[in-house]
Amino acid sequence: MKKACVITLLAASVLSACAGAFSQGARDRNPGPCPAAIILDDASRLVEFEGEPAPEAIAYTAEMIAIRTTCRYFDDVPIRARVQVEMALGRGPAGEARRRDFPYFVAVTRTDRELIGKREFTRSVSLAKGDAKVVIVDIDNIVIPRAGRATSGTNFEIVVGFALTREQTIYNRTGKSLKFPEL
């Protein structure tokens, strides 16, 4: 009879230790999904011309190819997201400078409601004569505040795009924006 009590107590203490490990593991897991990550269509391409819009007047081009995110959050701590933005950057026939800066932004919004925050970045790239495009991946970490532990990542969106002039935005909206040739 005493052996059964010892075994029961031993089993209870092992289960208690396991429960502590499982609750720690549960604490480290996300309570829900990461925020949706999207490329803003109107700002997904940048075409810079020297003069009137024409293929021979293209100085520089850029296109957002993909966005990937991972995140981590638990309890009521903020969402920590890692954002990878893949871009194709190029120099056209009218582009003279070897080095070019391409401005882009990463914004966080409440889904379909309001802007929470926006940060602009500049990707500098060297383009050799004849480089049709260079594909790069920029990575940044962002923190998204949450109201409480019940607020999941589905309440937010991560939006990326190029920081465009008014003329570049209008050009993109016409549907004439030039695409890169496949590698």
Coordinates of N, CA, C and O in Angstrom, one line a residue:
M1 N 0.8 -1.2 0.0 CA 0.0 0.0 0.0 C 0.9 1.3 0.0 O 0.6 2.2 -0.7
K2 N 2.0 1.2 0.8 CA 2.8 2.4 0.8 C 3.5 2.6 -0.5 O 3.7 3.7 -0.9
K3 N 3.8 1.5 -1.2 CA 4.5 1.6 -2.6 C 3.6 2.4 -3.5 O 4.0 3.2 -4.3
A4 N 2.3 2.1 -3.5 CA 1.3 2.7 -4.3 C 1.3 4.2 -4.1 O 1.2 5.0 -5.0
C5 N 1.3 4.6 -2.8 CA 1.3 6.0 -2.4 C 2.5 6.7 -2.9 O 2.5 7.8 -3.5
V6 N 3.7 6.1 -2.8 CA 4.9 6.7 -3.3 C 4.9 6.9 -4.8 O 5.3 7.9 -5.3
I7 N 4.4 5.8 -5.5 CA 4.3 5.9 -6.9 C 3.4 7.0 -7.3 O 3.6 7.8 -8.2
T8 N 2.2 7.1 -6.6 CA 1.2 8.2 -6.9 C 1.8 9.5 -6.7 O 1.7 10.4 -7.5
L9 N 2.5 9.7 -5.6 CA 3.2 11.0 -5.3 C 4.3 11.3 -6.3 O 4.4 12.4 -6.8
L10 N 5.1 10.3 -6.7 CA 6.1 10.5 -7.7 C 5.5 10.9 -9.0 O 5.9 11.8 -9.7
A11 N 4.4 10.2 -9.4 CA 3.7 10.5 -10.7 C 3.2 11.9 -10.6 O 3.2 12.7 -11.6
A12 N 2.6 12.3 -9.5 CA 2.0 13.6 -9.4 C 3.1 14.7 -9.5 O 2.9 15.7 -10.1
S13 N 4.2 14.5 -8.9 CA 5.3 15.5 -8.9 C 5.9 15.6 -10.3 O 6.2 16.7 -10.8
V14 N 6.0 14.5 -11.0 CA 6.4 14.5 -12.4 C 5.4 15.2 -13.3 O 5.8 16.1 -14.1
L15 N 4.1 14.9 -13.1 CA 3.1 15.6 -13.9 C 3.1 17.1 -13.6 O 2.9 17.9 -14.5
S16 N 3.3 17.4 -12.3 CA 3.4 18.8 -11.9 C 4.5 19.6 -12.6 O 4.4 20.7 -13.1
A17 N 5.7 18.9 -12.7 CA 6.9 19.5 -13.4 C 6.6 19.6 -14.8 O 6.9 20.6 -15.5
C18 N 5.9 18.6 -15.4 CA 5.6 18.7 -16.9 C 4.6 19.8 -17.1 O 4.7 20.5 -18.1
A19 N 3.6 19.9 -16.2 CA 2.6 21.0 -16.4 C 3.3 22.3 -16.4 O 3.0 23.2 -17.2
G20 N 4.3 22.5 -15.5 CA 5.1 23.8 -15.5 C 5.8 24.0 -16.8 O 5.8 25.1 -17.4
A21 N 6.4 22.9 -17.4 CA 7.1 23.1 -18.7 C 6.1 23.4 -19.8 O 6.3 24.2 -20.6
F22 N 4.9 22.7 -19.7 CA 3.9 22.9 -20.8 C 3.3 24.3 -20.7 O 3.1 25.0 -21.7
S23 N 3.1 24.8 -19.4 CA 2.6 26.2 -19.3 C 3.6 27.2 -19.8 O 3.2 28.2 -20.4
Q24 N 4.9 26.9 -19.6 CA 5.9 27.8 -20.1 C 5.9 27.8 -21.6 O 6.0 28.8 -22.3
G25 N 5.7 26.6 -22.2 CA 5.7 26.5 -23.6 C 4.4 27.2 -24.2 O 4.5 27.9 -25.2
A26 N 3.3 27.1 -23.5 CA 2.1 27.7 -23.9 C 2.3 29.2 -23.8 O 1.8 30.0 -24.7
R27 N 3.0 29.7 -22.8 CA 3.3 31.1 -22.7 C 4.1 31.7 -23.9 O 3.9 32.8 -24.3
D28 N 5.0 30.9 -24.4 CA 5.8 31.3 -25.5 C 5.1 31.2 -26.9 O 5.6 31.8 -27.8
R29 N 4.0 30.5 -26.9 CA 3.3 30.3 -28.2 C 2.4 31.5 -28.4 O 1.9 32.1 -27.5
N30 N 2.2 31.9 -29.7 CA 1.3 33.0 -30.0 C -0.1 32.5 -29.7 O -0.5 31.4 -30.0
P31 N -1.0 33.5 -29.2 CA -2.4 33.1 -29.0 C -3.2 33.2 -30.3 O -4.3 32.8 -30.3
G32 N -2.6 33.7 -31.3 CA -3.3 33.8 -32.6 C -2.3 34.0 -33.7 O -1.1 34.0 -33.5
P33 N -2.8 34.3 -34.9 CA -2.0 34.5 -36.1 C -1.3 35.8 -36.1 O -1.6 36.8 -35.4
C34 N -0.3 35.9 -37.0 CA 0.4 37.2 -37.2 C -0.4 38.1 -38.1 O -1.4 37.7 -38.7
P35 N -0.1 39.4 -38.0 CA -0.9 40.4 -38.9 C -0.7 40.0 -40.3 O 0.3 39.5 -40.8
A36 N -1.7 40.3 -41.1 CA -1.6 40.2 -42.6 C -0.6 41.1 -43.1 O -0.4 42.2 -42.6
A37 N 0.2 40.7 -44.1 CA 1.3 41.5 -44.7 C 0.9 41.7 -46.2 O 0.7 40.7 -46.9
I38 N 0.9 43.0 -46.6 CA 0.5 43.2 -48.0 C 1.4 44.3 -48.6 O 2.0 45.1 -47.9
I39 N 1.5 44.2 -49.9 CA 2.2 45.2 -50.7 C 1.1 46.1 -51.3 O 0.1 45.6 -51.9
L40 N 1.1 47.4 -51.0 CA 0.2 48.4 -51.5 C 0.3 48.5 -53.0 O 1.3 48.9 -53.5
D41 N -0.8 48.1 -53.7 CA -0.7 48.0 -55.2 C -0.3 49.3 -55.8 O 0.6 49.3 -56.7
D42 N -0.9 50.4 -55.4 CA -0.5 51.7 -56.0 C 1.0 52.1 -55.8 O 1.5 53.0 -56.5
A43 N 1.6 51.5 -54.8 CA 3.0 51.9 -54.4 C 3.9 50.7 -54.6 O 5.0 50.7 -54.1
S44 N 3.5 49.7 -55.4 CA 4.3 48.5 -55.6 C 5.4 48.6 -56.6 O 6.3 47.8 -56.7
R45 N 5.3 49.7 -57.4 CA 6.3 49.9 -58.5 C 6.8 51.4 -58.5 O 6.0 52.3 -58.2
L46 N 8.0 51.6 -58.9 CA 8.5 52.9 -59.1 C 9.2 52.9 -60.4 O 10.0 52.1 -60.7
V47 N 8.8 53.9 -61.2 CA 9.5 54.1 -62.5 C 9.9 55.6 -62.6 O 9.0 56.4 -62.5
E48 N 11.1 55.8 -62.8 CA 11.6 57.2 -62.8 C 12.1 57.5 -64.3 O 12.9 56.7 -64.8
F49 N 11.6 58.5 -64.9 CA 11.9 58.9 -66.2 C 12.8 60.2 -66.3 O 12.7 61.0 -65.4
E50 N 13.6 60.3 -67.3 CA 14.3 61.5 -67.7 C 13.6 62.1 -68.8 O 13.7 61.6 -70.0
G51 N 12.6 63.0 -68.6 CA 11.8 63.5 -69.6 C 10.4 62.8 -69.7 O 10.0 62.3 -68.7
E52 N 9.9 62.8 -70.9 CA 8.5 62.2 -71.0 C 8.6 60.7 -70.9 O 9.6 60.0 -71.2
P53 N 7.5 60.1 -70.4 CA 7.4 58.6 -70.2 C 7.6 57.9 -71.5 O 6.7 58.0 -72.4
A54 N 8.7 57.2 -71.6 CA 9.0 56.3 -72.8 C 10.0 55.3 -72.4 O 10.8 55.6 -71.5
P55 N 10.1 54.1 -73.0 CA 11.0 53.1 -72.6 C 12.5 53.6 -72.6 O 13.3 53.3 -71.7
E56 N 12.9 54.4 -73.6 CA 14.3 54.9 -73.7 C 14.6 56.0 -72.7 O 15.7 56.3 -72.4
A57 N 13.5 56.6 -72.0 CA 13.7 57.6 -71.0 C 13.7 57.1 -69.6 O 13.8 57.8 -68.6
I58 N 13.6 55.8 -69.5 CA 13.6 55.2 -68.1 C 15.0 55.3 -67.5 O 16.0 54.9 -68.0
A59 N 15.0 56.0 -66.3 CA 16.3 56.1 -65.6 C 16.4 55.0 -64.6 O 17.4 54.3 -64.6
Y60 N 15.4 54.8 -63.7 CA 15.5 53.8 -62.7 C 14.1 53.2 -62.5 O 13.1 53.8 -62.7
T61 N 14.1 51.9 -62.1 CA 12.9 51.2 -61.8 C 13.0 50.4 -60.5 O 14.1 50.0 -60.1
A62 N 11.9 50.1 -59.9 CA 11.9 49.3 -58.7 C 10.5 48.6 -58.6 O 9.5 49.2 -59.0
E63 N 10.5 47.4 -58.1 CA 9.3 46.7 -58.0 C 9.3 45.8 -56.7 O 10.3 45.1 -56.4
M64 N 8.3 45.9 -55.9 CA 8.1 45.0 -54.7 C 7.7 43.7 -55.2 O 6.7 43.5 -56.0
I65 N 8.5 42.6 -54.9 CA 8.2 41.3 -55.4 C 7.4 40.5 -54.3 O 6.5 39.8 -54.6
A66 N 7.9 40.6 -53.1 CA 7.2 39.8 -52.0 C 7.5 40.4 -50.7 O 8.4 41.2 -50.5
I67 N 6.6 40.1 -49.7 CA 6.8 40.4 -48.3 C 6.5 39.2 -47.5 O 5.6 38.4 -47.8
R68 N 7.4 38.9 -46.6 CA 7.2 37.8 -45.7 C 7.4 38.3 -44.2 O 8.2 39.1 -44.0
T69 N 6.6 37.7 -43.3 CA 6.7 38.1 -41.9 C 6.6 36.9 -41.0 O 6.0 35.9 -41.4
T70 N 7.2 37.0 -39.9 CA 7.1 36.1 -38.8 C 6.8 37.0 -37.6 O 7.2 38.1 -37.5
C71 N 6.1 36.4 -36.6 CA 5.9 37.2 -35.4 C 5.9 36.4 -34.1 O 5.8 35.1 -34.2
R72 N 5.9 37.1 -33.0 CA 5.9 36.4 -31.7 C 5.2 37.3 -30.7 O 5.5 38.5 -30.7
Y73 N 4.2 36.8 -30.0 CA 3.6 37.5 -28.9 C 2.9 36.5 -28.0 O 2.5 35.4 -28.4
F74 N 2.7 37.0 -26.7 CA 2.0 36.2 -25.7 C 1.5 37.1 -24.7 O 1.9 38.3 -24.6
D75 N 0.6 36.7 -23.8 CA 0.0 37.5 -22.8 C -0.4 38.8 -23.4 O -1.1 38.9 -24.4
D76 N 0.0 39.9 -22.7 CA -0.3 41.2 -23.2 C 0.9 42.0 -23.7 O 0.8 43.2 -23.9
V77 N 2.0 41.3 -24.0 CA 3.1 42.0 -24.6 C 2.9 42.3 -26.1 O 2.1 41.7 -26.7
P78 N 3.6 43.3 -26.6 CA 3.4 43.7 -28.0 C 3.8 42.6 -28.9 O 4.6 41.7 -28.6
I79 N 3.3 42.7 -30.2 CA 3.7 41.8 -31.2 C 5.1 42.2 -31.7 O 5.3 43.4 -32.1
R80 N 6.0 41.3 -31.8 CA 7.3 41.6 -32.4 C 7.3 40.8 -33.7 O 7.2 39.6 -33.8
A81 N 7.3 41.6 -34.8 CA 7.3 41.1 -36.1 C 8.6 41.3 -36.9 O 9.2 42.4 -36.8
R82 N 9.0 40.3 -37.6 CA 10.2 40.4 -38.5 C 9.7 40.5 -39.9 O 8.9 39.6 -40.3
V83 N 10.0 41.6 -40.6 CA 9.5 41.8 -41.9 C 10.6 41.7 -43.0 O 11.6 42.4 -42.8
Q84 N 10.4 40.9 -44.0 CA 11.3 40.8 -45.1 C 10.7 41.3 -46.3 O 9.6 40.8 -46.7
V85 N 11.3 42.3 -47.0 CA 10.7 42.9 -48.2 C 11.7 42.5 -49.3 O 12.8 42.9 -49.3
E86 N 11.2 41.8 -50.3 CA 12.0 41.5 -51.5 C 11.7 42.5 -52.6 O 10.5 42.7 -53.0
M87 N 12.7 43.1 -53.2 CA 12.6 44.1 -54.2 C 13.5 43.8 -55.4 O 14.6 43.3 -55.2
A88 N 13.0 44.2 -56.6 CA 13.9 44.2 -57.8 C 14.1 45.6 -58.1 O 13.2 46.4 -58.3
L89 N 15.4 46.0 -58.2 CA 15.8 47.4 -58.5 C 16.6 47.4 -59.7 O 17.5 46.6 -59.9
G90 N 16.4 48.4 -60.6 CA 17.1 48.4 -61.9 C 17.5 49.8 -62.4 O 16.9 50.8 -61.9
R91 N 18.4 49.9 -63.3 CA 18.8 51.1 -64.0 C 18.4 51.0 -65.5 O 18.8 50.0 -66.1
G92 N 17.7 52.0 -66.0 CA 17.3 52.0 -67.4 C 18.3 52.7 -68.2 O 19.3 53.2 -67.8
P93 N 18.0 52.8 -69.5 CA 18.9 53.5 -70.5 C 19.2 54.9 -70.2 O 20.3 55.4 -70.5
A94 N 18.3 55.6 -69.5 CA 18.6 57.0 -69.2 C 19.2 57.3 -67.8 O 19.5 58.4 -67.4
G95 N 19.4 56.2 -67.1 CA 20.0 56.3 -65.7 C 21.5 56.4 -65.8 O 22.2 55.6 -66.4
E96 N 22.1 57.5 -65.2 CA 23.5 57.7 -65.3 C 24.3 57.4 -64.0 O 25.4 56.9 -64.1
A97 N 23.6 57.6 -62.9 CA 24.4 57.4 -61.6 C 24.5 55.9 -61.3 O 23.5 55.1 -61.6
R98 N 25.6 55.4 -60.9 CA 25.8 54.0 -60.5 C 25.1 53.7 -59.2 O 24.7 52.6 -59.0
R99 N 25.1 54.6 -58.3 CA 24.5 54.4 -57.0 C 23.2 55.1 -57.0 O 23.1 56.3 -57.3
R100 N 22.2 54.4 -56.4 CA 20.8 55.0 -56.4 C 20.1 54.6 -55.1 O 20.3 53.5 -54.6
D101 N 19.4 55.6 -54.5 CA 18.6 55.3 -53.3 C 17.2 55.1 -53.7 O 16.6 55.8 -54.6
F102 N 16.6 54.1 -53.1 CA 15.1 53.7 -53.4 C 14.4 53.8 -52.1 O 14.6 53.0 -51.2
P103 N 13.5 54.9 -51.9 CA 12.8 55.0 -50.7 C 11.5 54.1 -50.6 O 10.8 54.0 -51.6
Y104 N 11.3 53.5 -49.5 CA 10.1 52.7 -49.3 C 9.6 52.8 -47.9 O 10.3 53.4 -47.0
F105 N 8.4 52.4 -47.6 CA 7.9 52.5 -46.2 C 7.3 51.1 -45.8 O 7.0 50.3 -46.6
V106 N 7.2 51.0 -44.5 CA 6.5 49.9 -43.8 C 5.6 50.6 -42.8 O 6.0 51.4 -42.0
A107 N 4.3 50.3 -43.0 CA 3.3 50.9 -42.1 C 2.5 49.8 -41.4 O 2.4 48.7 -41.9
V108 N 1.9 50.1 -40.2 CA 1.1 49.2 -39.5 C -0.3 49.9 -39.4 O -0.3 51.1 -39.0
T109 N -1.3 49.2 -39.7 CA -2.7 49.7 -39.6 C -3.5 48.8 -38.7 O -3.2 47.6 -38.6
R110 N -4.6 49.4 -38.2 CA -5.6 48.6 -37.6 C -6.4 48.1 -38.8 O -6.7 48.9 -39.7
T111 N -6.7 46.8 -38.9 CA -7.3 46.3 -40.1 C -8.5 47.1 -40.6 O -9.5 47.3 -39.8
D112 N -8.4 47.6 -41.8 CA -9.5 48.4 -42.4 C -9.9 49.6 -41.7 O -11.0 50.1 -41.8
R113 N -9.0 50.2 -40.8 CA -9.4 51.4 -40.0 C -8.4 52.5 -40.1 O -8.6 53.4 -40.9
E114 N -7.4 52.4 -39.3 CA -6.5 53.6 -39.2 C -5.0 53.2 -39.2 O -4.7 52.1 -38.8
L115 N -4.2 54.2 -39.5 CA -2.8 54.1 -39.5 C -2.3 54.1 -38.0 O -2.7 55.1 -37.3
I116 N -1.5 53.2 -37.6 CA -1.0 53.2 -36.2 C 0.4 53.8 -36.3 O 0.8 54.6 -35.5
G117 N 1.2 53.4 -37.3 CA 2.5 54.0 -37.4 C 3.1 53.7 -38.8 O 2.7 52.7 -39.5
K118 N 4.1 54.5 -39.2 CA 4.7 54.3 -40.5 C 6.1 54.7 -40.4 O 6.5 55.8 -39.8
R119 N 7.0 53.9 -41.0 CA 8.4 54.3 -41.0 C 9.0 54.2 -42.4 O 8.7 53.2 -43.1
E120 N 9.8 55.2 -42.8 CA 10.4 55.2 -44.1 C 11.8 54.7 -44.0 O 12.5 54.9 -43.1
F121 N 12.2 54.0 -45.1 CA 13.5 53.4 -45.2 C 14.1 53.8 -46.6 O 13.3 54.2 -47.5
T122 N 15.4 53.8 -46.7 CA 16.0 54.0 -48.0 C 17.0 52.9 -48.3 O 17.8 52.5 -47.4
R123 N 16.8 52.2 -49.4 CA 17.6 51.1 -49.8 C 18.6 51.7 -50.9 O 18.2 52.2 -51.9
S124 N 19.9 51.7 -50.6 CA 20.9 52.2 -51.5 C 21.5 51.0 -52.2 O 21.7 50.0 -51.6
V125 N 21.6 51.2 -53.5 CA 22.1 50.0 -54.3 C 23.1 50.5 -55.4 O 22.9 51.6 -55.9
S126 N 24.1 49.8 -55.7 CA 25.0 50.1 -56.8 C 24.6 49.3 -58.0 O 24.4 48.0 -57.9
L127 N 24.4 49.9 -59.1 CA 24.0 49.3 -60.3 C 25.0 49.5 -61.4 O 25.3 50.6 -61.9
A128 N 25.6 48.4 -61.9 CA 26.6 48.5 -63.0 C 25.9 48.7 -64.3 O 24.7 48.5 -64.5
K129 N 26.6 49.3 -65.2 CA 26.1 49.5 -66.5 C 25.6 48.2 -67.1 O 26.3 47.2 -67.0
G130 N 24.4 48.2 -67.6 CA 23.8 47.0 -68.2 C 23.1 46.1 -67.2 O 22.5 45.1 -67.6
D131 N 23.1 46.5 -65.9 CA 22.3 45.7 -64.9 C 20.8 45.9 -65.2 O 20.3 47.0 -65.0
A132 N 20.2 44.9 -65.6 CA 18.7 45.0 -65.9 C 18.0 45.1 -64.5 O 17.1 45.9 -64.4
K133 N 18.4 44.3 -63.6 CA 17.8 44.4 -62.2 C 18.7 43.7 -61.2 O 19.5 42.8 -61.6
V134 N 18.6 44.1 -60.0 CA 19.3 43.5 -58.9 C 18.1 43.2 -57.9 O 17.3 44.0 -57.5
V135 N 18.1 41.9 -57.4 CA 17.1 41.6 -56.4 C 17.7 41.6 -55.1 O 18.7 41.0 -54.8
I136 N 17.1 42.3 -54.2 CA 17.6 42.4 -52.8 C 16.4 42.1 -51.8 O 15.3 42.1 -52.1
V137 N 16.8 41.8 -50.6 CA 15.8 41.5 -49.5 C 16.3 42.4 -48.3 O 17.4 42.3 -47.9
D138 N 15.4 43.3 -47.9 CA 15.6 44.1 -46.7 C 14.9 43.5 -45.6 O 13.7 43.1 -45.8
I139 N 15.4 43.5 -44.4 CA 14.8 42.9 -43.2 C 14.8 44.0 -42.1 O 15.8 44.7 -41.9
D140 N 13.6 44.1 -41.5 CA 13.5 45.0 -40.3 C 12.6 44.3 -39.3 O 11.8 43.5 -39.6
N141 N 12.8 44.7 -38.0 CA 12.0 44.3 -36.9 C 11.1 45.4 -36.5 O 11.6 46.5 -36.4
I142 N 9.8 45.1 -36.3 CA 8.9 46.1 -35.8 C 8.1 45.6 -34.6 O 8.0 44.4 -34.4
V143 N 7.6 46.6 -33.8 CA 6.9 46.2 -32.6 C 5.5 46.8 -32.8 O 5.4 48.0 -33.1
I144 N 4.5 46.0 -32.6 CA 3.1 46.5 -32.7 C 2.4 46.4 -31.3 O 2.3 45.3 -30.8
P145 N 2.0 47.5 -30.8 CA 1.4 47.5 -29.5 C 0.0 46.8 -29.5 O -0.7 46.9 -30.6
R146 N -0.4 46.2 -28.4 CA -1.7 45.5 -28.3 C -2.5 46.1 -27.1 O -1.8 46.4 -26.1
A147 N -3.8 46.2 -27.2 CA -4.6 46.6 -26.1 C -4.6 45.7 -24.9 O -4.7 46.1 -23.7
G148 N -4.5 44.4 -25.2 CA -4.5 43.4 -24.1 C -4.2 42.0 -24.7 O -4.0 41.8 -25.9
R149 N -4.3 41.0 -23.8 CA -4.0 39.7 -24.2 C -5.0 39.1 -25.2 O -4.6 38.2 -26.0
A150 N -6.2 39.6 -25.3 CA -7.2 39.1 -26.2 C -7.1 39.7 -27.6 O -7.7 39.3 -28.5
T151 N -6.2 40.7 -27.8 CA -6.0 41.3 -29.1 C -5.0 40.5 -29.9 O -3.8 40.5 -29.6
S152 N -5.5 39.9 -31.0 CA -4.6 39.1 -31.8 C -4.0 39.8 -33.0 O -4.4 41.0 -33.3
G153 N -3.1 39.2 -33.7 CA -2.5 39.8 -34.8 C -3.5 40.1 -36.0 O -3.2 40.9 -36.8
T154 N -4.6 39.4 -36.0 CA -5.6 39.6 -37.0 C -6.2 41.0 -37.0 O -6.9 41.4 -37.9
N155 N -6.0 41.8 -35.9 CA -6.5 43.1 -35.8 C -5.6 44.1 -36.5 O -5.9 45.3 -36.5
F156 N -4.5 43.7 -37.1 CA -3.5 44.6 -37.7 C -3.1 44.1 -39.1 O -3.3 43.0 -39.4
E157 N -2.6 45.1 -39.9 CA -2.0 44.8 -41.2 C -0.6 45.4 -41.2 O -0.4 46.5 -40.7
I158 N 0.3 44.8 -41.9 CA 1.6 45.4 -42.2 C 1.6 45.7 -43.7 O 1.4 44.7 -44.5
V159 N 1.8 46.9 -44.0 CA 1.7 47.4 -45.4 C 3.0 48.0 -45.9 O 3.6 48.8 -45.1
V160 N 3.5 47.5 -47.1 CA 4.7 48.1 -47.6 C 4.5 48.7 -49.0 O 3.6 48.2 -49.7
G161 N 5.4 49.6 -49.4 CA 5.3 50.2 -50.7 C 6.4 51.2 -50.9 O 7.1 51.5 -49.9
F162 N 6.6 51.6 -52.1 CA 7.6 52.6 -52.3 C 7.1 54.0 -52.0 O 5.9 54.3 -52.2
A163 N 8.0 54.9 -51.5 CA 7.6 56.3 -51.3 C 7.7 57.0 -52.6 O 8.7 57.2 -53.1
L164 N 6.5 57.3 -53.2 CA 6.4 57.8 -54.5 C 6.1 59.3 -54.6 O 5.4 59.8 -53.7
T165 N 6.4 59.9 -55.7 CA 5.9 61.3 -55.9 C 4.5 61.2 -56.4 O 4.0 60.1 -56.8
R166 N 3.8 62.3 -56.5 CA 2.4 62.3 -57.0 C 2.4 61.8 -58.4 O 1.5 61.0 -58.8
E167 N 3.3 62.2 -59.2 CA 3.4 61.8 -60.7 C 3.6 60.3 -60.8 O 3.0 59.7 -61.6
Q168 N 4.5 59.8 -60.0 CA 4.7 58.3 -60.0 C 3.5 57.5 -59.6 O 3.2 56.5 -60.2
T169 N 2.8 58.0 -58.6 CA 1.5 57.4 -58.2 C 0.5 57.4 -59.3 O -0.1 56.4 -59.6
I170 N 0.4 58.5 -59.9 CA -0.6 58.6 -61.1 C -0.2 57.7 -62.2 O -1.0 57.0 -62.8
Y171 N 1.1 57.6 -62.5 CA 1.6 56.7 -63.5 C 1.2 55.3 -63.2 O 0.8 54.5 -64.0
N172 N 1.4 54.9 -61.9 CA 1.1 53.5 -61.5 C -0.4 53.2 -61.7 O -0.8 52.1 -62.1
R173 N -1.2 54.2 -61.4 CA -2.6 54.0 -61.5 C -3.1 53.9 -62.9 O -4.3 53.4 -63.1
T174 N -2.4 54.4 -63.9 CA -2.8 54.3 -65.3 C -2.7 52.8 -65.8 O -3.2 52.5 -66.8
G175 N -1.9 52.0 -65.1 CA -1.8 50.6 -65.5 C -0.6 50.5 -66.5 O -0.4 49.4 -67.0
K176 N 0.1 51.5 -66.8 CA 1.2 51.5 -67.8 C 2.5 51.1 -67.2 O 3.5 50.9 -67.9
S177 N 2.5 50.9 -65.9 CA 3.8 50.7 -65.3 C 4.5 49.5 -65.9 O 3.9 48.4 -66.1
L178 N 5.8 49.7 -66.2 CA 6.6 48.6 -66.8 C 7.0 47.6 -65.8 O 7.3 47.8 -64.7
K179 N 7.1 46.3 -66.3 CA 7.5 45.2 -65.5 C 8.9 44.8 -65.8 O 9.3 45.0 -67.0
F180 N 9.6 44.2 -64.9 CA 10.9 43.7 -65.2 C 10.8 42.4 -66.0 O 9.9 41.6 -65.8
P181 N 11.8 42.2 -66.9 CA 11.8 40.9 -67.6 C 12.2 39.8 -66.6 O 12.8 40.0 -65.6
E182 N 11.7 38.6 -66.9 CA 12.1 37.4 -66.0 C 13.5 37.2 -66.1 O 14.2 37.3 -67.1
L183 N 14.1 36.7 -65.0 CA 15.6 36.3 -65.0 C 15.8 35.1 -65.9 O 15.1 34.3 -66.0

